[in-house]
């Protein structure tokens, strides 16, 4: 049986995965609280990063750094935007209605815990579900949202009302915004309260209670080229007095700044006008590597051994659609993939499923291409596991580290045309090869990915056909 938190995360990711093949007709604009990214065309996808620095509200917490990986997709019915995924129930030029899941990026620091929080139970990020309704007019955008915890973390609710306005000048876009949020007592007590069992002589028990907080911000976007954009933003959040009076809270005003870059892959529909879009279909099977056999060692052929003690395996099917052919006039194609994998943990724990969403670049400019077409590929995206794979659980436990079901995904591969190898023209667009399925927390730098280090590697063989 799934726990409710497992099902909510996994079901939404699966729903989003199915939507990558949808063909949208609405404009491609992503909306989210705080950082937001605009995509130029319908059916677009984007990847990027945004390092963020913000003041911690907790006494002695100082300034905290967070790397925000930007995973972006905007379809007719489904979307993915940084820390939220959802379904569009209504989307036209003047209004939009979404049902969404959002990962709340709040909680105690995982490393360098300040003295004010010593001895307290960890406060984790939560998964919230809710609705978002926005009105878009020439005078700006007005948005209302209601979100509630769905994985029994804080068991609270938040209601938000915000206004923003885009100002454009050449390659620049400025987006000032202001918002107010009502936070329930359960939500505030979880993150800022002190339980009776956590009280000390210097830290009294405290219930924060419900309250309002306000936020002002300014985001700027500069379009470097048709696909590349630079992002930056500053904001300040004013906590409610109920929160700021907590014995573990030091600052009421929380400034934040971020800079980043995003690459917009554009629409695969534009790249294949007048022809049916090709579909990539891939089957793979692989085994987990030994602990310590990390990605760099594998791709440099210094380590190719799979685990002999407690071996586990993975099998998967992946479906891809092309986004860019001959990128920048080079022999590089960009393909967007959705993958569904099954983990066989060999009785060490219950088996589980995994959804991978990623963009992949293929280089095929080798001198021998006329004889045997060879592709060197690198995929990058996000991976969501139904349950953390055993290889990650065991290695993280040995190091005293946490695990996360949501991690960064890398997929390096090398393959050759089966048709060229055996002299069969019908199989020319069928490839056989080897790859690595890699999950990573990006060196404990991202709260979105659970602030974990480590991950897992599966060396696999595969067959892929394009039709």
GROMACS .gro file of N, CA and C in nm, residues 334-408:
model
  225
  334UNK      N    1   1.821   1.769  -2.990
  334UNK     CA    2   1.771   1.778  -2.853
  334UNK      C    3   1.636   1.706  -2.847
  335UNK      N    4   1.624   1.613  -2.754
  335UNK     CA    5   1.504   1.531  -2.740
  335UNK      C    6   1.455   1.538  -2.595
  336UNK      N    7   1.324   1.554  -2.578
  336UNK     CA    8   1.264   1.550  -2.445
  336UNK      C    9   1.211   1.411  -2.414
  337UNK      N   10   1.241   1.359  -2.296
  337UNK     CA   11   1.206   1.221  -2.260
  337UNK      C   12   1.119   1.215  -2.135
  338UNK      N   13   1.034   1.113  -2.133
  338UNK     CA   14   0.963   1.070  -2.014
  338UNK      C   15   0.998   0.923  -1.993
  339UNK      N   16   1.040   0.887  -1.873
  339UNK     CA   17   1.077   0.748  -1.846
  339UNK      C   18   1.005   0.693  -1.725
  340UNK      N   19   0.965   0.568  -1.733
  340UNK     CA   20   0.907   0.496  -1.619
  340UNK      C   21   0.994   0.375  -1.591
  341UNK      N   22   1.055   0.371  -1.473
  341UNK     CA   23   1.149   0.265  -1.437
  341UNK      C   24   1.094   0.182  -1.323
  342UNK      N   25   1.138   0.056  -1.319
  342UNK     CA   26   1.103  -0.035  -1.210
  342UNK      C   27   1.231  -0.078  -1.140
  343UNK      N   28   1.236  -0.056  -1.009
  343UNK     CA   29   1.351  -0.098  -0.928
  343UNK      C   30   1.327  -0.237  -0.872
  344UNK      N   31   1.418  -0.329  -0.901
  344UNK     CA   32   1.417  -0.461  -0.839
  344UNK      C   33   1.523  -0.460  -0.729
  345UNK      N   34   1.478  -0.444  -0.605
  345UNK     CA   35   1.571  -0.436  -0.493
  345UNK      C   36   1.597  -0.571  -0.429
  346UNK      N   37   1.565  -0.677  -0.502
  346UNK     CA   38   1.613  -0.812  -0.471
  346UNK      C   39   1.580  -0.858  -0.329
  347UNK      N   40   1.460  -0.819  -0.280
  347UNK     CA   41   1.418  -0.861  -0.147
  347UNK      C   42   1.478  -0.782  -0.033
  348UNK      N   43   1.565  -0.686  -0.063
  348UNK     CA   44   1.627  -0.604   0.041
  348UNK      C   45   1.528  -0.501   0.095
  349UNK      N   46   1.435  -0.461   0.011
  349UNK     CA   47   1.323  -0.376   0.050
  349UNK      C   48   1.217  -0.394  -0.058
  350UNK      N   49   1.101  -0.335  -0.040
  350UNK     CA   50   0.996  -0.345  -0.140
  350UNK      C   51   1.041  -0.279  -0.270
  351UNK      N   52   1.007  -0.340  -0.383
  351UNK     CA   53   1.039  -0.280  -0.512
  351UNK      C   54   0.958  -0.152  -0.531
  352UNK      N   55   1.001  -0.068  -0.624
  352UNK     CA   56   0.932   0.057  -0.647
  352UNK      C   57   0.946   0.107  -0.789
  353UNK      N   58   0.865   0.206  -0.823
  353UNK     CA   59   0.869   0.269  -0.954
  353UNK      C   60   0.942   0.402  -0.946
  354UNK      N   61   0.976   0.455  -1.062
  354UNK     CA   62   1.048   0.582  -1.069
  354UNK      C   63   1.010   0.652  -1.199
  355UNK      N   64   0.981   0.781  -1.192
  355UNK     CA   65   0.953   0.862  -1.310
  355UNK      C   66   1.070   0.956  -1.334
  356UNK      N   67   1.121   0.958  -1.457
  356UNK     CA   68   1.229   1.048  -1.496
  356UNK      C   69   1.180   1.141  -1.607
  357UNK      N   70   1.201   1.270  -1.589
  357UNK     CA   71   1.168   1.371  -1.690
  357UNK      C   72   1.296   1.444  -1.724
  358UNK      N   73   1.338   1.442  -1.852
  358UNK     CA   74   1.466   1.504  -1.884
  358UNK      C   75   1.476   1.543  -2.031
  359UNK      N   76   1.563   1.640  -2.057
  359UNK     CA   77   1.601   1.680  -2.192
  359UNK      C   78   1.737   1.618  -2.222
  360UNK      N   79   1.756   1.576  -2.348
  360UNK     CA   80   1.879   1.506  -2.382
  360UNK      C   81   1.937   1.556  -2.513
  361UNK      N   82   2.068   1.582  -2.513
  361UNK     CA   83   2.139   1.625  -2.633
  361UNK      C   84   2.216   1.506  -2.690
  362UNK      N   85   2.205   1.487  -2.822
  362UNK     CA   86   2.278   1.382  -2.893
  362UNK      C   87   2.376   1.446  -2.991
  363UNK      N   88   2.503   1.408  -2.980
  363UNK     CA   89   2.604   1.450  -3.078
  363UNK      C   90   2.631   1.335  -3.174
  364UNK      N   91   2.623   1.364  -3.305
  364UNK     CA   92   2.642   1.258  -3.405
  364UNK      C   93   2.731   1.308  -3.518
  365UNK      N   94   2.842   1.374  -3.483
  365UNK     CA   95   2.931   1.431  -3.584
  365UNK      C   96   3.063   1.359  -3.598
  366UNK      N   97   3.067   1.231  -3.574
  366UNK     CA   98   3.193   1.156  -3.581
  366UNK      C   99   3.233   1.130  -3.727
  367UNK      N  100   3.363   1.119  -3.756
  367UNK     CA  101   3.410   1.103  -3.895
  367UNK      C  102   3.356   0.978  -3.964
  368UNK      N  103   3.320   0.876  -3.889
  368UNK     CA  104   3.275   0.750  -3.948
  368UNK      C  105   3.123   0.740  -3.960
  369UNK      N  106   3.053   0.854  -3.949
  369UNK     CA  107   2.907   0.851  -3.949
  369UNK      C  108   2.848   0.787  -4.074
  370UNK      N  109   2.913   0.803  -4.189
  370UNK     CA  110   2.858   0.746  -4.313
  370UNK      C  111   2.859   0.594  -4.311
  371UNK      N  112   2.946   0.536  -4.230
  371UNK     CA  113   2.955   0.390  -4.223
  371UNK      C  114   2.872   0.334  -4.108
  372UNK      N  115   2.896   0.385  -3.988
  372UNK     CA  116   2.818   0.342  -3.872
  372UNK      C  117   2.782   0.466  -3.790
  373UNK      N  118   2.655   0.503  -3.793
  373UNK     CA  119   2.614   0.621  -3.718
  373UNK      C  120   2.631   0.596  -3.568
  374UNK      N  121   2.698   0.689  -3.502
  374UNK     CA  122   2.727   0.678  -3.359
  374UNK      C  123   2.676   0.803  -3.288
  375UNK      N  124   2.610   0.787  -3.177
  375UNK     CA  125   2.558   0.901  -3.101
  375UNK      C  126   2.615   0.902  -2.960
  376UNK      N  127   2.657   1.020  -2.917
  376UNK     CA  128   2.700   1.042  -2.779
  376UNK      C  129   2.595   1.131  -2.715
  377UNK      N  130   2.530   1.083  -2.608
  377UNK     CA  131   2.418   1.155  -2.550
  377UNK      C  132   2.440   1.195  -2.406
  378UNK      N  133   2.375   1.304  -2.366
  378UNK     CA  134   2.376   1.347  -2.227
  378UNK      C  135   2.239   1.404  -2.194
  379UNK      N  136   2.169   1.339  -2.100
  379UNK     CA  137   2.039   1.385  -2.056
  379UNK      C  138   2.047   1.450  -1.919
  380UNK      N  139   1.957   1.546  -1.895
  380UNK     CA  140   1.955   1.617  -1.767
  380UNK      C  141   1.812   1.652  -1.732
  381UNK      N  142   1.773   1.623  -1.608
  381UNK     CA  143   1.637   1.654  -1.567
  381UNK      C  144   1.613   1.619  -1.422
  382UNK      N  145   1.495   1.563  -1.393
  382UNK     CA  146   1.455   1.536  -1.256
  382UNK      C  147   1.404   1.392  -1.246
  383UNK      N  148   1.427   1.330  -1.131
  383UNK     CA  149   1.387   1.191  -1.107
  383UNK      C  150   1.308   1.182  -0.977
  384UNK      N  151   1.191   1.121  -0.983
  384UNK     CA  152   1.106   1.103  -0.865
  384UNK      C  153   1.080   0.955  -0.844
  385UNK      N  154   1.126   0.902  -0.732
  385UNK     CA  155   1.109   0.760  -0.700
  385UNK      C  156   0.990   0.741  -0.607
  386UNK      N  157   0.915   0.634  -0.630
  386UNK     CA  158   0.805   0.598  -0.540
  386UNK      C  159   0.858   0.575  -0.399
  387UNK      N  160   0.971   0.508  -0.389
  387UNK     CA  161   1.044   0.494  -0.263
  387UNK      C  162   1.193   0.501  -0.297
  388UNK      N  163   1.272   0.552  -0.206
  388UNK     CA  164   1.415   0.569  -0.231
  388UNK      C  165   1.477   0.433  -0.261
  389UNK      N  166   1.551   0.419  -0.373
  389UNK     CA  167   1.614   0.291  -0.407
  389UNK      C  168   1.705   0.242  -0.295
  390UNK      N  169   1.715   0.110  -0.281
  390UNK     CA  170   1.793   0.051  -0.172
  390UNK      C  171   1.937   0.096  -0.175
  391UNK      N  172   1.997   0.107  -0.294
  391UNK     CA  173   2.138   0.144  -0.302
  391UNK      C  174   2.161   0.282  -0.241
  392UNK      N  175   2.063   0.372  -0.252
  392UNK     CA  176   2.075   0.505  -0.191
  392UNK      C  177   2.050   0.498  -0.041
  393UNK      N  178   1.951   0.419  -0.001
  393UNK     CA  179   1.920   0.406   0.141
  393UNK      C  180   2.041   0.353   0.218
  394UNK      N  181   2.104   0.249   0.164
  394UNK     CA  182   2.215   0.185   0.236
  394UNK      C  183   2.339   0.274   0.240
  395UNK      N  184   2.373   0.340   0.128
  395UNK     CA  185   2.493   0.424   0.127
  395UNK      C  186   2.474   0.549   0.212
  396UNK      N  187   2.354   0.607   0.210
  396UNK     CA  188   2.329   0.726   0.291
  396UNK      C  189   2.326   0.692   0.440
  397UNK      N  190   2.270   0.576   0.474
  397UNK     CA  191   2.268   0.534   0.615
  397UNK      C  192   2.410   0.513   0.667
  398UNK      N  193   2.496   0.456   0.582
  398UNK     CA  194   2.635   0.432   0.624
  398UNK      C  195   2.709   0.563   0.650
  399UNK      N  196   2.668   0.669   0.580
  399UNK     CA  197   2.732   0.800   0.597
  399UNK      C  198   2.656   0.891   0.692
  400UNK      N  199   2.547   0.840   0.751
  400UNK     CA  200   2.468   0.922   0.842
  400UNK      C  201   2.396   1.036   0.773
  401UNK      N  202   2.358   1.016   0.646
  401UNK     CA  203   2.295   1.121   0.568
  401UNK      C  204   2.148   1.088   0.541
  402UNK      N  205   2.071   1.192   0.506
  402UNK     CA  206   1.931   1.176   0.471
  402UNK      C  207   1.918   1.129   0.327
  403UNK      N  208   1.796   1.086   0.291
  403UNK     CA  209   1.764   1.048   0.154
  403UNK      C  210   1.652   1.137   0.102
  404UNK      N  211   1.632   1.133  -0.029
  404UNK     CA  212   1.523   1.209  -0.090
  404UNK      C  213   1.471   1.131  -0.210
  405UNK      N  214   1.339   1.125  -0.224
  405UNK     CA  215   1.281   1.057  -0.340
  405UNK      C  216   1.293   1.142  -0.466
  406UNK      N  217   1.300   1.274  -0.449
  406UNK     CA  218   1.315   1.365  -0.563
  406UNK      C  219   1.460   1.407  -0.575
  407UNK      N  220   1.524   1.375  -0.688
  407UNK     CA  221   1.665   1.408  -0.709
  407UNK      C  222   1.689   1.453  -0.853
  408UNK      N  223   1.805   1.513  -0.874
  408UNK     CA  224   1.850   1.550  -1.007
  408UNK      C  225   1.883   1.423  -1.086
   0.00000   0.00000   0.00000
